[in-house]
PDB file of C-alpha atoms in Angstrom:
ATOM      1  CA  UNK C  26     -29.916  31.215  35.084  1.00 48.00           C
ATOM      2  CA  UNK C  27     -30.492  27.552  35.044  1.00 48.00           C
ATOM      3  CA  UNK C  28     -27.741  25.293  35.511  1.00 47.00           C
ATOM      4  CA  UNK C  29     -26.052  23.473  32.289  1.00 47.00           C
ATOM      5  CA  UNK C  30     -28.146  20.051  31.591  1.00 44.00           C
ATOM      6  CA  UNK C  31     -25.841  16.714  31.816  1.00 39.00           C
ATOM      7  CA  UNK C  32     -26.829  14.150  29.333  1.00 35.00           C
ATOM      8  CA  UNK C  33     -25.526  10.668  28.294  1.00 39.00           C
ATOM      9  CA  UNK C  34     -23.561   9.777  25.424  1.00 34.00           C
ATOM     10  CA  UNK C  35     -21.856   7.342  23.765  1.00 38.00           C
ATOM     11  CA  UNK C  36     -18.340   6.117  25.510  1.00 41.00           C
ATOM     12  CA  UNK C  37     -18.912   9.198  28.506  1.00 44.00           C
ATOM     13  CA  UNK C  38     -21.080  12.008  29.985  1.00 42.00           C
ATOM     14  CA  UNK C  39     -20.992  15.868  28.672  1.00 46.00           C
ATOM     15  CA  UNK C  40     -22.368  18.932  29.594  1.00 46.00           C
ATOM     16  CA  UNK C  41     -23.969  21.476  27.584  1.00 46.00           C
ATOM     17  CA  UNK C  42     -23.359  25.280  28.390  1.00 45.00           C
ATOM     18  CA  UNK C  43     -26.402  27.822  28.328  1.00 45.00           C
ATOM     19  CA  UNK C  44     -24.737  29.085  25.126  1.00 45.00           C
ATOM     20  CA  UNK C  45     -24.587  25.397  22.960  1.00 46.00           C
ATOM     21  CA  UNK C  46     -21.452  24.433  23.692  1.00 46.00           C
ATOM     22  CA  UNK C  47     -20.893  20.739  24.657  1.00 47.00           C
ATOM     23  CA  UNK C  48     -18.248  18.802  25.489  1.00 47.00           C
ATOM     24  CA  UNK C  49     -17.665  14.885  26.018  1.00 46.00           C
ATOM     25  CA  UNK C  50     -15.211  12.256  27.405  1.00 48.00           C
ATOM     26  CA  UNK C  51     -16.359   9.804  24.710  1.00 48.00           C
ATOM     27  CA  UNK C  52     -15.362  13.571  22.075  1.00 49.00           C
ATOM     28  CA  UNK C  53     -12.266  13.475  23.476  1.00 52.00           C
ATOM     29  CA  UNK C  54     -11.499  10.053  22.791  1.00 47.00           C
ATOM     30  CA  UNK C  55     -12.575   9.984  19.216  1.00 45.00           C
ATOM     31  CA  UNK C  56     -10.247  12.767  19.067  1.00 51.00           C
ATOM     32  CA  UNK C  57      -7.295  11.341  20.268  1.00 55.00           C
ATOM     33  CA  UNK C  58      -7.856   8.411  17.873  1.00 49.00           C
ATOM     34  CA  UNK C  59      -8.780  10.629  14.870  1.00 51.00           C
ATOM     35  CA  UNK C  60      -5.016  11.856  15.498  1.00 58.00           C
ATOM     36  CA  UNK C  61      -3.860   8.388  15.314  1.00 55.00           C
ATOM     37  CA  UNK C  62      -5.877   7.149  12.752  1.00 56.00           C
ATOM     38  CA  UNK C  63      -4.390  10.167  10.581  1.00 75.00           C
ATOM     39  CA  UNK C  64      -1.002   8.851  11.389  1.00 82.00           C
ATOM     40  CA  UNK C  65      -1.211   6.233   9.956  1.00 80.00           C
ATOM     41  CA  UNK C  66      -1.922   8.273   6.570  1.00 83.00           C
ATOM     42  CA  UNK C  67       1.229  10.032   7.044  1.00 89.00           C
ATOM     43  CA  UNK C  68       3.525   7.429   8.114  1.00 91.00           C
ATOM     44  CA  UNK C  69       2.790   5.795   4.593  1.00 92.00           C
ATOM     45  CA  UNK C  70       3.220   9.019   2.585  1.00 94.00           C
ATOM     46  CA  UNK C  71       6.176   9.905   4.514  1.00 96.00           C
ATOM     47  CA  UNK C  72       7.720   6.723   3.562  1.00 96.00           C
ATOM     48  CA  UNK C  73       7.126   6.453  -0.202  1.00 97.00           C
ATOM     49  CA  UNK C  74       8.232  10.133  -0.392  1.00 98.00           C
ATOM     50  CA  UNK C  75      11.289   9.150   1.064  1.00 98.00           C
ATOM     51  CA  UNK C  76      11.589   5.991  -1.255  1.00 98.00           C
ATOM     52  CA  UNK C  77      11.073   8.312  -4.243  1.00 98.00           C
ATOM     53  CA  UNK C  78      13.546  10.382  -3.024  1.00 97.00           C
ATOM     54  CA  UNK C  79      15.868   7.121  -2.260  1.00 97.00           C
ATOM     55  CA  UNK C  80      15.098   6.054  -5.722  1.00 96.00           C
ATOM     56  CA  UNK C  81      16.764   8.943  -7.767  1.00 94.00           C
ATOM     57  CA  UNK C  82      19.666   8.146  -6.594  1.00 94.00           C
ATOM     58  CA  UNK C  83      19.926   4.240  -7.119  1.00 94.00           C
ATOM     59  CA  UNK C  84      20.468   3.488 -10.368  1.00 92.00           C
ATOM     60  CA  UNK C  85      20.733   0.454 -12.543  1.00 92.00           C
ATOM     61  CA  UNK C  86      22.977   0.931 -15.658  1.00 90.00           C
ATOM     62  CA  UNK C  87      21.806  -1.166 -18.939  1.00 87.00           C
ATOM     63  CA  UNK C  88      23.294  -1.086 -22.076  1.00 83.00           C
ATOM     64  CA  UNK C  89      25.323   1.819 -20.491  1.00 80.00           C
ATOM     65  CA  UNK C  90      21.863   3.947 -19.464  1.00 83.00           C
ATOM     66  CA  UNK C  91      21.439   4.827 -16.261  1.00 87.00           C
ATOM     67  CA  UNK C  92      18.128   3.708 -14.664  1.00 93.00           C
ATOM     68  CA  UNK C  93      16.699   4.772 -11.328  1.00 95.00           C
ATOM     69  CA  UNK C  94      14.468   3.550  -9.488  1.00 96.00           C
ATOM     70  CA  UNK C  95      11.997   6.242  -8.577  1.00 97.00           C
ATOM     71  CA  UNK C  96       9.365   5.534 -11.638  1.00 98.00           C
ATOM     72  CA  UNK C  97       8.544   2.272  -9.449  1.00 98.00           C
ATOM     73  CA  UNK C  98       8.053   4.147  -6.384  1.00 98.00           C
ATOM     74  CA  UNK C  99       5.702   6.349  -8.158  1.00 98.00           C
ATOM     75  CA  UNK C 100       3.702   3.442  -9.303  1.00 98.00           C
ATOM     76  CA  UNK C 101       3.862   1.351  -6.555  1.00 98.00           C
ATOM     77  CA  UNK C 102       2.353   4.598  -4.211  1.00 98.00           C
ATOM     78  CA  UNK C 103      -0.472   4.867  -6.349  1.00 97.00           C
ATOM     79  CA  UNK C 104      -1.279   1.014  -6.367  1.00 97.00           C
ATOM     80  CA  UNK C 105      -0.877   0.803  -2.781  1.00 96.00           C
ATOM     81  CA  UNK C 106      -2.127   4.583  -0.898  1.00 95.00           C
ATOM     82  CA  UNK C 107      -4.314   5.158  -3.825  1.00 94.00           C
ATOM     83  CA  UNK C 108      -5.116   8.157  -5.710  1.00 95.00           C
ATOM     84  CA  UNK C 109      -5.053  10.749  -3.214  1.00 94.00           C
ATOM     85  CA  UNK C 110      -2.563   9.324  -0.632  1.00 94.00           C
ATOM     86  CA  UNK C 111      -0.510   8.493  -3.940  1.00 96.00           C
ATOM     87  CA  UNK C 112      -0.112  11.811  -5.018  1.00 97.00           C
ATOM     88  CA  UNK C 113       0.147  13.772  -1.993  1.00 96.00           C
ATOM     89  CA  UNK C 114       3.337  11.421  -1.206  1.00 97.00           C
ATOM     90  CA  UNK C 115       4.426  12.287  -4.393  1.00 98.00           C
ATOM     91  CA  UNK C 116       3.689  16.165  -3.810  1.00 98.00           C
ATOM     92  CA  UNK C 117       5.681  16.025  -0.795  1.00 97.00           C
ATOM     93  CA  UNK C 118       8.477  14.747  -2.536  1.00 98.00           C
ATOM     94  CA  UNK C 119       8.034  17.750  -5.230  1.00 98.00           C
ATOM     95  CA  UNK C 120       7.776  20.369  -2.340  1.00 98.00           C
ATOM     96  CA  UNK C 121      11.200  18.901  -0.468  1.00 98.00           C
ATOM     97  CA  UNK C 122      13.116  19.128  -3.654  1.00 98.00           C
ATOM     98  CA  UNK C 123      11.957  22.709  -4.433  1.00 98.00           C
ATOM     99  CA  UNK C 124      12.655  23.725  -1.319  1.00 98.00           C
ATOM    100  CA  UNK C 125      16.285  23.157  -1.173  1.00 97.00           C
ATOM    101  CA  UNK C 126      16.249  19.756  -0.021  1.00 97.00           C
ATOM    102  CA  UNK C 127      18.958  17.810  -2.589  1.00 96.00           C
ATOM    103  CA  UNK C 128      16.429  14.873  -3.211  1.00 96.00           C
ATOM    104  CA  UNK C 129      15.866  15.638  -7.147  1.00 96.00           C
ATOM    105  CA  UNK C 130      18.742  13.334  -9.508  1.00 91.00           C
ATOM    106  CA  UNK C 131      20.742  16.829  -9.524  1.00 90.00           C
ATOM    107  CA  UNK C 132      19.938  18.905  -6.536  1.00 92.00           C
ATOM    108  CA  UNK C 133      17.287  20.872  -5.684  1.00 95.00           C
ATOM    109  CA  UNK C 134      15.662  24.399  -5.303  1.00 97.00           C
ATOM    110  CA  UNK C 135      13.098  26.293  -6.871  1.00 97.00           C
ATOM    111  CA  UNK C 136      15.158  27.097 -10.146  1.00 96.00           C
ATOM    112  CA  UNK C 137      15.115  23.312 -10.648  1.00 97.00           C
ATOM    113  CA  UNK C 138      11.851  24.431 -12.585  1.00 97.00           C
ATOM    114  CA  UNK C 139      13.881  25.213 -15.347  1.00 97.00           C
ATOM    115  CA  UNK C 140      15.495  22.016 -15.833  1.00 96.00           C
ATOM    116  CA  UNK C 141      14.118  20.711 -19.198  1.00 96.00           C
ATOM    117  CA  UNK C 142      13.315  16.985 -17.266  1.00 96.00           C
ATOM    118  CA  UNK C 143      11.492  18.867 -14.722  1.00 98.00           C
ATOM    119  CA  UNK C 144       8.480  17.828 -16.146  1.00 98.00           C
ATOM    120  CA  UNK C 145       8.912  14.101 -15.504  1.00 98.00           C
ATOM    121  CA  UNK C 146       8.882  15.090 -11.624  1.00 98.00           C
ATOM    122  CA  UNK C 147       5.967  16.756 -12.022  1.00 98.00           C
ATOM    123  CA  UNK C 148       4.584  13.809 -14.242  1.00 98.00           C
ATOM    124  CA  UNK C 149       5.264  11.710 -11.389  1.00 99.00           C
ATOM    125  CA  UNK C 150       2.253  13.293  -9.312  1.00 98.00           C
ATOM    126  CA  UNK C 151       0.151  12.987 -12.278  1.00 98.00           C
ATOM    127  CA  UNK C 152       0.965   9.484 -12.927  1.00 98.00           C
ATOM    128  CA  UNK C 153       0.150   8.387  -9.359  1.00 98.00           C
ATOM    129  CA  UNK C 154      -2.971  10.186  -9.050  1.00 98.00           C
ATOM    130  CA  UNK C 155      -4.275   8.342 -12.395  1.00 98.00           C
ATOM    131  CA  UNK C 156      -2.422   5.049 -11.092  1.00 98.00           C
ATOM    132  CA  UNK C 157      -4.412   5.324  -8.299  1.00 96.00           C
ATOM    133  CA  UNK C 158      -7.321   5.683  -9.344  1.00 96.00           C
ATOM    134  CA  UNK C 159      -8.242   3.134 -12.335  1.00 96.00           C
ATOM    135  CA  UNK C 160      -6.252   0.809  -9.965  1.00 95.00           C
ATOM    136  CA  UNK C 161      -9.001   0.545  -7.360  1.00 88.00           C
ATOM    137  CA  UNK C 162     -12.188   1.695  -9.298  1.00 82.00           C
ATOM    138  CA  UNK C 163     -14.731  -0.784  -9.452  1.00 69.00           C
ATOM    139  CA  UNK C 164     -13.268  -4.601 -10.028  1.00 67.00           C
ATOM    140  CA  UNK C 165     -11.345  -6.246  -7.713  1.00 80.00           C
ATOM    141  CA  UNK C 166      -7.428  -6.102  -6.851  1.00 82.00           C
ATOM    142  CA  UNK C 167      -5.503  -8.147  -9.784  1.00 92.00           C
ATOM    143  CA  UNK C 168      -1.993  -8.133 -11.127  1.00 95.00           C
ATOM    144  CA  UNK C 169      -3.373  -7.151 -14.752  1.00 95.00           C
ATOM    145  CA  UNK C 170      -5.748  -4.125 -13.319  1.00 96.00           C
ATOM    146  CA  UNK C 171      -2.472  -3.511 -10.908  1.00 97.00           C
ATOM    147  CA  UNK C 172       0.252  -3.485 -14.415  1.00 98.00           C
ATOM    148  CA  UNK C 173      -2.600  -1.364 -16.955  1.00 97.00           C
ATOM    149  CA  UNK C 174      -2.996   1.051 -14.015  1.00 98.00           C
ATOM    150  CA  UNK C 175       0.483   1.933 -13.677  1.00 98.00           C
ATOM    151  CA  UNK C 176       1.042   1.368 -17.353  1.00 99.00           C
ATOM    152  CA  UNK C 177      -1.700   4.212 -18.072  1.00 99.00           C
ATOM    153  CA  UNK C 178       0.152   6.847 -15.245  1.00 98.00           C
ATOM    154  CA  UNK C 179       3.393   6.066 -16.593  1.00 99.00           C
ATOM    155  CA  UNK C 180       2.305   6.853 -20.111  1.00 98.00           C
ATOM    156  CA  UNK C 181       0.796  10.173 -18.841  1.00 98.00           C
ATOM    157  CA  UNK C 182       4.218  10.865 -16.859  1.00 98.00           C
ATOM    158  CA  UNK C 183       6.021  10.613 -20.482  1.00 98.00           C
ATOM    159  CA  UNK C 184       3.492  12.877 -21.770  1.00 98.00           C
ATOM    160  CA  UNK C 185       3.887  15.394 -19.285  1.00 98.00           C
ATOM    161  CA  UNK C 186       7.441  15.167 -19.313  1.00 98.00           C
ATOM    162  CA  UNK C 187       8.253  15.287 -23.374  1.00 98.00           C
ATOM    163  CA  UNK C 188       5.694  18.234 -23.194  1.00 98.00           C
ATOM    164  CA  UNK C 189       7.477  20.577 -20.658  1.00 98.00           C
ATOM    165  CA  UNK C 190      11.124  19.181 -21.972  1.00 98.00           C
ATOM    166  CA  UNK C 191       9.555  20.691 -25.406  1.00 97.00           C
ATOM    167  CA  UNK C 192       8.925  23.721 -23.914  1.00 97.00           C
ATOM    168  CA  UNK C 193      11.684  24.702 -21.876  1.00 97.00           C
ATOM    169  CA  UNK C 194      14.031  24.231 -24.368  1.00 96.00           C
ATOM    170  CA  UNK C 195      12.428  26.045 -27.234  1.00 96.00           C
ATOM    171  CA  UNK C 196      11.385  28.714 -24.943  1.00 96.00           C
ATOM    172  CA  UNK C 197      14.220  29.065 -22.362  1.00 95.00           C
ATOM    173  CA  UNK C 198      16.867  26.742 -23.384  1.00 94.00           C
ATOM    174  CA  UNK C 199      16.325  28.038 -27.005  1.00 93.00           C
ATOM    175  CA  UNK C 200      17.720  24.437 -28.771  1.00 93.00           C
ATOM    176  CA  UNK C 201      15.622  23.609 -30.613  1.00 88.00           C
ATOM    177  CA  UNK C 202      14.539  20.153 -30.030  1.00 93.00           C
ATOM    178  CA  UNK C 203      11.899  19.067 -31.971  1.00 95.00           C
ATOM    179  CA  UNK C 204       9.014  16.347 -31.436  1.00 96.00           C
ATOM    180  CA  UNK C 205      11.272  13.539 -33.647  1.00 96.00           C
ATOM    181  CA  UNK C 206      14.372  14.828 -30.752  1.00 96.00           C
ATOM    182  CA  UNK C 207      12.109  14.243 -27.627  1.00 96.00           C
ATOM    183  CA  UNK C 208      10.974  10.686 -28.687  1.00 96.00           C
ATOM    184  CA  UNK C 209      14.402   9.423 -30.184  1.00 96.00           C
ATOM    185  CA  UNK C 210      16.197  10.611 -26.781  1.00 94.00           C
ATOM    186  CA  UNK C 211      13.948  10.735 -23.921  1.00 94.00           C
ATOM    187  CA  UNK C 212      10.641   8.129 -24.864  1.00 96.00           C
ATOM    188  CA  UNK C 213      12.675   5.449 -26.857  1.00 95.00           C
ATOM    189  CA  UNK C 214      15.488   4.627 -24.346  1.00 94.00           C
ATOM    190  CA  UNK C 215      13.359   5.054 -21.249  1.00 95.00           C
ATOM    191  CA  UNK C 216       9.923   3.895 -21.554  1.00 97.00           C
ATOM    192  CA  UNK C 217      10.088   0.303 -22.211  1.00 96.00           C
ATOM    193  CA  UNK C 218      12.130  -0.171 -19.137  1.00 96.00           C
ATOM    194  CA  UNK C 219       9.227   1.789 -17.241  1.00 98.00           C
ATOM    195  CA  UNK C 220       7.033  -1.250 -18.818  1.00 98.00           C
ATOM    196  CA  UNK C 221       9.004  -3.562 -16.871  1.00 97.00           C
ATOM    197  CA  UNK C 222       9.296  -1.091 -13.856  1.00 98.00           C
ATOM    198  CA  UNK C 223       5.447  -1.199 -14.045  1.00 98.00           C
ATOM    199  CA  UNK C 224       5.344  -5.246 -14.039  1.00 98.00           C
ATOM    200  CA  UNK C 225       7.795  -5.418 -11.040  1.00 98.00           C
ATOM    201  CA  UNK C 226       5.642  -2.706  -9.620  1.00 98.00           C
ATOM    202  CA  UNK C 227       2.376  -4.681  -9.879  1.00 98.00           C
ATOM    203  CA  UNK C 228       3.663  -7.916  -8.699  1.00 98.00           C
ATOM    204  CA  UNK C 229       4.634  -6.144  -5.370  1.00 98.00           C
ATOM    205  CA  UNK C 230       1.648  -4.205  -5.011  1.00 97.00           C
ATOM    206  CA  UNK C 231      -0.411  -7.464  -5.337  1.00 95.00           C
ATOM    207  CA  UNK C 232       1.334  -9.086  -2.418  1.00 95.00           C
ATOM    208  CA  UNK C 233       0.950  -6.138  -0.494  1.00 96.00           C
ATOM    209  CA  UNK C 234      -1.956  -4.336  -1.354  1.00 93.00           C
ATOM    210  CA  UNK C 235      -3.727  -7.542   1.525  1.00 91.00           C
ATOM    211  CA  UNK C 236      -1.691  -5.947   4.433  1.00 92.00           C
ATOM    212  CA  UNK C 237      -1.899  -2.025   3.276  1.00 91.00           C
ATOM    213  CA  UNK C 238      -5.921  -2.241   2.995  1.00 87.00           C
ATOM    214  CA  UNK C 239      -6.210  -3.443   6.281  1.00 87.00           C
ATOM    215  CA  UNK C 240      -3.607  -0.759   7.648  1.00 85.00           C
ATOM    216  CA  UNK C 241      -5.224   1.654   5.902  1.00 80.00           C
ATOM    217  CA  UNK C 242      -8.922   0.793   6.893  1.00 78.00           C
ATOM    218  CA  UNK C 243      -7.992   1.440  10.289  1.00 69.00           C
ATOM    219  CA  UNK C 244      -7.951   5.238   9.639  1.00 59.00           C
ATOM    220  CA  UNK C 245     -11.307   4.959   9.607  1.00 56.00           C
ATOM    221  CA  UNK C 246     -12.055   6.970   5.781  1.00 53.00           C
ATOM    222  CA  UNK C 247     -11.971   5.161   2.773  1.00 55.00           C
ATOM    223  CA  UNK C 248      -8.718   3.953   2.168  1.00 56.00           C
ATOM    224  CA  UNK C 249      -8.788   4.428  -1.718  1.00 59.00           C
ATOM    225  CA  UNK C 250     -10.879   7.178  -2.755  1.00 51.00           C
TER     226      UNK C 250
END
């Protein structure tokens, strides 16, 4: 049997096997930074899954409502991770809570499901995944792009959320809120405030989006797709 062949690559020397196999200083390398380059990734989500978390819990009352701050976080992920990044920090966040962890606005667990605002958490992955995504498709970075962006996944997070809060209590909750109920109680006293979470949100993301980009270019994938 002839001996394995020794060839040169890129950043080292590797061997291949009679059966194919090869294997390289320079792979190993690229390996090892792959990892790191990944970590990167996950420190971020980590960190706005956290903040989202944080966010439920710190809350600004006006006019005697209650506001928290997690609709910014939501935003602000998508503007600065991007669609995919966005969401799957978000998703995290979703899995925690329904897993026990007490990081929804009251508790958690998997039974949470049948809380009638449920749907605005789940709205929240939507809304950063669309966020995301018209926020770096095509022009350049701007505040305006940055506000309509999180303006358009904050609208879809209301949809989502007056849609299952519709359905859980007709079907399970069985009181009878109507359309005129949803919007007079849960659109009305909320959503202009997420217009100005949305504003706040864009003028951060614009001053860090710079600093994020080039932290996430490192990874070495597209940082926003």
């Amino acid at each position: 049997m002839a001996a394995p062949s020794s060839y040169r690559i890129a950043g080292g020397t590797g061997a291949c096997s009679p059966r194919g196999t090869c294997g390289s200083g320079g792979g190993t390398v690229a390996g090892r930074a792959g990892v790191r380059f990944a970590l990167r990734s996950l420190v971020l989500g980590a960190l706005f899954a956290a903040l989202i978390a944080a966010g439920a819990f710190i809350r600004i009352p006006v006019f005697g409502i209650p506001y928290t701050l997690q609709t910014l976080f939501v935003v602000l992920a998508g503007l600065l991770l991007g669609a995919n990044r966005g969401a799957l920090a978000v998703g995290a966040y979703i899995l925690a809570g329904l897993a026990g962890a007490p990081v929804f606005t009251n508790g958690g667990g998997l039974g949470y499901v049948f809380q009638p605002t449920f749907g605005y958490i789940l709205g929240f992955f939507f809304g950063a995944y669309l966020t995301g995504r018209l926020a770096h498709t095509g022009a350049r970075a701007s505040f305006l792009r940055f506000f309509l962006a999180g303006l358009a996944g904050v609208t879809v997070l209301h949809v989502i959320g007056m849609a299952y809060f519709l359905i859980i209590s007709n079907c399970y909750l069985h009181t009878g809120a109507d359309v005129r109920y949803v919007l007079v109680y849960c659109l009305l006293p909320t959503f202009p405030a997420d217009v100005f979470k949305c504003i706040a949100a864009a003028i951060l993301a614009k001053r860090l989006y710079p600093a994020v980009k080039v932290y996430l270019d490192k990874t070495g994938d597209r940082p926003y797709h």
